Amino acid sequence: MQITALSCGRPQGNSAALADYFLQQLTGFATTSHHIQLATAAITPCGNCEYRCFSGSCPYDDEADAILSKLYSSDITALFVPTYGGLPPATWVALMQRRQSMDWKRQNPRQFLVGVVLANAAGATSKEHTPKIIEATVADWGAAKTAYMQVEPREHQQSSLTPDLILAGDVQRKLSGIVDKIYVWHQGRTANQI
């Protein structure tokens, strides 16, 4: 069982802490687990390529294809996406733009996809758009089973600037509830689905 968590915020921030907690909860369940820190990845955003990906392959040679391949091939994939100025981080947007160079509409009947948004309307320049963007991404991913969770740090008396959000008992309970759903889902699959 391959499990991949993608944290899209600061390497030592709340997204990374939640991703680590999630992977820790599934330790005995995974044969391999990976925590990809998107903030440290080199990903070129789409542009100035004349849509070459529609008639061949993407002209950019960076980490995007490897990361996307890992996300799509894992049995369980969890996306931990914070909000910066009301939107997902720019590296997340670049990675999702680059999905068009892949067969990103493929179905994965073995995959459980989790989307977790760390919303923070206080820093938004207009209003908070990240939850709708990530919820739509999860719905459109092509996984067999999905779960979505939104966390507002200030609802838990936590700051977005410190990585303490995972210490809130309610946040742990919600994330553990998703882990429980993963266990139930996996137990309900037949041998040819695993």
mmCIF file of C-alpha atoms in Angstrom:
data_model
loop_
_atom_site.group_PDB
_atom_site.id
_atom_site.type_symbol
_atom_site.label_atom_id
_atom_site.label_comp_id
_atom_site.label_asym_id
_atom_site.label_seq_id
_atom_site.Cartn_x
_atom_site.Cartn_y
_atom_site.Cartn_z
ATOM 1 C CA MET A 1 0.000 0.000 0.000
ATOM 2 C CA GLN A 2 1.584 3.249 -1.146
ATOM 3 C CA ILE A 3 0.575 6.440 0.655
ATOM 4 C CA THR A 4 1.633 9.917 -0.454
ATOM 5 C CA ALA A 5 1.027 13.182 1.367
ATOM 6 C CA LEU A 6 1.639 16.441 -0.471
ATOM 7 C CA SER A 7 2.053 19.486 1.743
ATOM 8 C CA CYS A 8 1.892 22.741 -0.164
ATOM 9 C CA GLY A 9 2.861 25.275 2.475
ATOM 10 C CA ARG A 10 6.050 26.089 4.336
ATOM 11 C CA PRO A 11 8.257 23.051 5.068
ATOM 12 C CA GLN A 12 7.858 23.627 8.824
ATOM 13 C CA GLY A 13 4.298 24.992 8.695
ATOM 14 C CA ASN A 14 0.843 23.687 9.534
ATOM 15 C CA SER A 15 0.344 21.852 6.226
ATOM 16 C CA ALA A 16 3.533 19.858 6.802
ATOM 17 C CA ALA A 17 2.593 19.132 10.429
ATOM 18 C CA LEU A 18 -0.859 17.864 9.406
ATOM 19 C CA ALA A 19 0.674 15.749 6.628
ATOM 20 C CA ASP A 20 3.144 14.209 9.090
ATOM 21 C CA TYR A 21 0.320 13.437 11.539
ATOM 22 C CA PHE A 22 -1.745 11.851 8.757
ATOM 23 C CA LEU A 23 1.145 9.620 7.653
ATOM 24 C CA GLN A 24 1.899 8.690 11.259
ATOM 25 C CA GLN A 25 -1.718 7.547 11.744
ATOM 26 C CA LEU A 26 -1.323 5.197 8.769
ATOM 27 C CA THR A 27 2.151 3.869 9.660
ATOM 28 C CA GLY A 28 1.133 0.227 10.105
ATOM 29 C CA PHE A 29 -1.060 0.381 7.046
ATOM 30 C CA ALA A 30 1.498 1.537 4.487
ATOM 31 C CA THR A 31 4.154 -0.527 2.776
ATOM 32 C CA THR A 32 5.685 2.758 1.602
ATOM 33 C CA SER A 33 4.845 6.322 2.488
ATOM 34 C CA HIS A 34 6.076 9.601 1.064
ATOM 35 C CA HIS A 35 5.779 13.198 2.215
ATOM 36 C CA ILE A 36 6.361 15.559 -0.696
ATOM 37 C CA GLN A 37 7.095 19.167 0.254
ATOM 38 C CA LEU A 38 5.832 21.176 -2.705
ATOM 39 C CA ALA A 39 7.462 24.398 -1.484
ATOM 40 C CA THR A 40 10.901 22.923 -2.146
ATOM 41 C CA ALA A 41 10.047 21.554 -5.610
ATOM 42 C CA ALA A 42 11.138 23.228 -8.828
ATOM 43 C CA ILE A 43 7.999 23.541 -10.954
ATOM 44 C CA THR A 44 7.678 25.833 -13.941
ATOM 45 C CA PRO A 45 4.186 27.274 -14.440
ATOM 46 C CA CYS A 46 2.490 26.886 -17.793
ATOM 47 C CA GLY A 47 3.184 29.567 -20.350
ATOM 48 C CA ASN A 48 5.075 30.487 -23.493
ATOM 49 C CA CYS A 49 4.991 26.976 -24.952
ATOM 50 C CA GLU A 50 2.222 27.202 -27.600
ATOM 51 C CA TYR A 51 0.268 24.379 -25.879
ATOM 52 C CA ARG A 52 2.776 21.741 -26.938
ATOM 53 C CA CYS A 53 1.370 19.398 -24.288
ATOM 54 C CA PHE A 54 -1.810 18.966 -26.355
ATOM 55 C CA SER A 55 0.093 17.482 -29.288
ATOM 56 C CA GLY A 56 2.994 15.843 -27.501
ATOM 57 C CA SER A 57 4.625 16.299 -24.167
ATOM 58 C CA CYS A 58 5.304 19.265 -21.943
ATOM 59 C CA PRO A 59 8.492 21.104 -22.960
ATOM 60 C CA TYR A 60 9.425 21.811 -19.330
ATOM 61 C CA ASP A 61 11.739 19.306 -17.692
ATOM 62 C CA ASP A 62 11.321 19.718 -13.949
ATOM 63 C CA GLU A 63 9.760 17.899 -10.984
ATOM 64 C CA ALA A 64 6.094 18.298 -11.994
ATOM 65 C CA ASP A 65 5.695 15.009 -13.889
ATOM 66 C CA ALA A 66 7.391 12.958 -11.170
ATOM 67 C CA ILE A 67 5.248 14.530 -8.443
ATOM 68 C CA LEU A 68 2.015 14.119 -10.404
ATOM 69 C CA SER A 69 2.878 10.515 -11.256
ATOM 70 C CA LYS A 70 3.487 9.780 -7.569
ATOM 71 C CA LEU A 71 0.196 11.434 -6.575
ATOM 72 C CA TYR A 72 -1.834 9.538 -9.162
ATOM 73 C CA SER A 73 -0.191 6.139 -8.653
ATOM 74 C CA SER A 74 -0.505 6.034 -4.860
ATOM 75 C CA ASP A 75 -3.238 3.979 -3.236
ATOM 76 C CA ILE A 76 -3.909 6.840 -0.836
ATOM 77 C CA THR A 77 -3.059 10.437 -1.686
ATOM 78 C CA ALA A 78 -3.592 13.360 0.671
ATOM 79 C CA LEU A 79 -3.310 16.992 -0.402
ATOM 80 C CA PHE A 80 -2.646 19.541 2.363
ATOM 81 C CA VAL A 81 -3.143 23.008 0.894
ATOM 82 C CA PRO A 82 -2.960 26.305 2.808
ATOM 83 C CA THR A 83 -4.293 29.669 1.774
ATOM 84 C CA TYR A 84 -2.091 32.583 0.784
ATOM 85 C CA GLY A 85 -4.017 35.778 0.111
ATOM 86 C CA GLY A 86 -7.276 33.879 -0.434
ATOM 87 C CA LEU A 87 -5.772 31.469 -2.988
ATOM 88 C CA PRO A 88 -3.701 28.265 -2.942
ATOM 89 C CA PRO A 89 0.090 28.718 -3.053
ATOM 90 C CA ALA A 90 1.556 29.543 -6.468
ATOM 91 C CA THR A 91 3.443 26.224 -6.616
ATOM 92 C CA TRP A 92 0.128 24.369 -6.205
ATOM 93 C CA VAL A 93 -1.399 26.381 -9.043
ATOM 94 C CA ALA A 94 1.638 25.669 -11.261
ATOM 95 C CA LEU A 95 1.429 21.933 -10.482
ATOM 96 C CA MET A 96 -2.281 21.815 -11.300
ATOM 97 C CA GLN A 97 -1.675 23.726 -14.548
ATOM 98 C CA ARG A 98 0.908 21.161 -15.503
ATOM 99 C CA ARG A 99 -1.623 18.337 -15.039
ATOM 100 C CA GLN A 100 -2.954 19.139 -18.490
ATOM 101 C CA SER A 101 0.214 17.592 -19.940
ATOM 102 C CA MET A 102 -0.776 14.252 -18.405
ATOM 103 C CA ASP A 103 -3.740 11.999 -18.854
ATOM 104 C CA TRP A 104 -5.118 13.526 -15.670
ATOM 105 C CA LYS A 105 -8.690 12.401 -16.228
ATOM 106 C CA ARG A 106 -7.804 8.747 -15.759
ATOM 107 C CA GLN A 107 -9.715 6.841 -13.128
ATOM 108 C CA ASN A 108 -7.867 5.091 -10.323
ATOM 109 C CA PRO A 109 -10.293 2.518 -8.901
ATOM 110 C CA ARG A 110 -7.818 1.729 -6.124
ATOM 111 C CA GLN A 111 -7.211 5.267 -4.889
ATOM 112 C CA PHE A 112 -8.540 7.104 -1.864
ATOM 113 C CA LEU A 113 -7.951 10.864 -2.227
ATOM 114 C CA VAL A 114 -8.041 13.278 0.707
ATOM 115 C CA GLY A 115 -8.116 17.061 0.365
ATOM 116 C CA VAL A 116 -7.351 19.198 3.426
ATOM 117 C CA VAL A 117 -7.537 22.989 3.221
ATOM 118 C CA LEU A 118 -6.053 25.282 5.820
ATOM 119 C CA ALA A 119 -8.299 28.272 5.234
ATOM 120 C CA ASN A 120 -7.424 31.738 6.449
ATOM 121 C CA ALA A 121 -9.796 34.420 5.237
ATOM 122 C CA ALA A 122 -7.988 36.981 7.397
ATOM 123 C CA GLY A 123 -5.140 37.207 4.885
ATOM 124 C CA ALA A 124 -7.307 37.220 1.762
ATOM 125 C CA THR A 125 -7.092 40.222 -0.523
ATOM 126 C CA SER A 126 -10.651 39.735 -1.774
ATOM 127 C CA LYS A 127 -12.194 36.643 -0.190
ATOM 128 C CA GLU A 128 -11.291 33.026 0.492
ATOM 129 C CA HIS A 129 -11.264 30.963 -2.736
ATOM 130 C CA THR A 130 -9.006 28.051 -1.747
ATOM 131 C CA PRO A 131 -11.697 25.744 -0.264
ATOM 132 C CA LYS A 132 -13.785 25.772 -3.450
ATOM 133 C CA ILE A 133 -10.705 25.257 -5.630
ATOM 134 C CA ILE A 134 -9.470 22.263 -3.630
ATOM 135 C CA GLU A 135 -12.931 20.768 -3.202
ATOM 136 C CA ALA A 136 -13.385 20.907 -7.003
ATOM 137 C CA THR A 137 -9.933 19.391 -7.542
ATOM 138 C CA VAL A 138 -10.779 16.493 -5.216
ATOM 139 C CA ALA A 139 -14.143 15.918 -6.926
ATOM 140 C CA ASP A 140 -12.543 15.957 -10.390
ATOM 141 C CA TRP A 141 -9.469 13.850 -9.566
ATOM 142 C CA GLY A 142 -10.826 10.470 -10.681
ATOM 143 C CA ALA A 143 -10.250 8.577 -7.431
ATOM 144 C CA ALA A 144 -12.511 5.757 -6.293
ATOM 145 C CA LYS A 145 -13.185 7.387 -2.917
ATOM 146 C CA THR A 146 -12.615 10.907 -1.642
ATOM 147 C CA ALA A 147 -12.729 12.896 1.582
ATOM 148 C CA TYR A 148 -12.474 16.627 2.160
ATOM 149 C CA MET A 149 -11.691 18.608 5.289
ATOM 150 C CA GLN A 150 -11.432 22.336 5.898
ATOM 151 C CA VAL A 151 -9.623 23.744 8.904
ATOM 152 C CA GLU A 152 -9.692 27.375 10.045
ATOM 153 C CA PRO A 153 -6.773 27.971 12.450
ATOM 154 C CA ARG A 154 -8.506 30.793 14.297
ATOM 155 C CA GLU A 155 -11.508 28.543 15.041
ATOM 156 C CA HIS A 156 -9.064 26.501 17.118
ATOM 157 C CA GLN A 157 -7.383 29.536 18.711
ATOM 158 C CA GLN A 158 -4.297 28.871 16.587
ATOM 159 C CA SER A 159 -2.201 31.112 14.385
ATOM 160 C CA SER A 160 -1.490 30.398 10.738
ATOM 161 C CA LEU A 161 2.080 31.504 11.383
ATOM 162 C CA THR A 162 3.032 28.763 13.849
ATOM 163 C CA PRO A 163 2.835 24.999 13.162
ATOM 164 C CA ASP A 164 0.691 24.280 16.235
ATOM 165 C CA LEU A 165 -2.642 23.618 14.535
ATOM 166 C CA ILE A 166 -2.174 19.843 14.771
ATOM 167 C CA LEU A 167 -2.088 20.181 18.575
ATOM 168 C CA ALA A 168 -5.780 21.123 18.590
ATOM 169 C CA GLY A 169 -7.726 18.044 19.667
ATOM 170 C CA ASP A 170 -10.584 18.726 17.264
ATOM 171 C CA VAL A 171 -8.204 18.893 14.298
ATOM 172 C CA GLN A 172 -6.647 15.566 15.306
ATOM 173 C CA ARG A 173 -10.122 14.017 15.694
ATOM 174 C CA LYS A 174 -11.220 15.202 12.242
ATOM 175 C CA LEU A 175 -8.058 13.921 10.585
ATOM 176 C CA SER A 176 -8.267 10.643 12.519
ATOM 177 C CA GLY A 177 -11.887 10.351 11.342
ATOM 178 C CA ILE A 178 -10.655 10.446 7.743
ATOM 179 C CA VAL A 179 -8.049 7.802 8.590
ATOM 180 C CA ASP A 180 -10.861 5.631 10.020
ATOM 181 C CA LYS A 181 -12.771 6.030 6.739
ATOM 182 C CA ILE A 182 -9.668 4.882 4.861
ATOM 183 C CA TYR A 183 -9.419 1.749 7.023
ATOM 184 C CA VAL A 184 -13.115 0.941 6.509
ATOM 185 C CA TRP A 185 -12.841 1.575 2.766
ATOM 186 C CA HIS A 186 -9.794 -0.662 2.464
ATOM 187 C CA GLN A 187 -11.410 -3.501 4.443
ATOM 188 C CA GLY A 188 -14.456 -3.388 2.177
ATOM 189 C CA ARG A 189 -12.478 -3.922 -1.020
ATOM 190 C CA THR A 190 -12.133 -7.325 -2.617
ATOM 191 C CA ALA A 191 -8.768 -8.949 -3.354
ATOM 192 C CA ASN A 192 -8.855 -7.937 -7.033
ATOM 193 C CA GLN A 193 -9.449 -4.297 -6.048
ATOM 194 C CA ILE A 194 -6.334 -4.111 -3.871
#
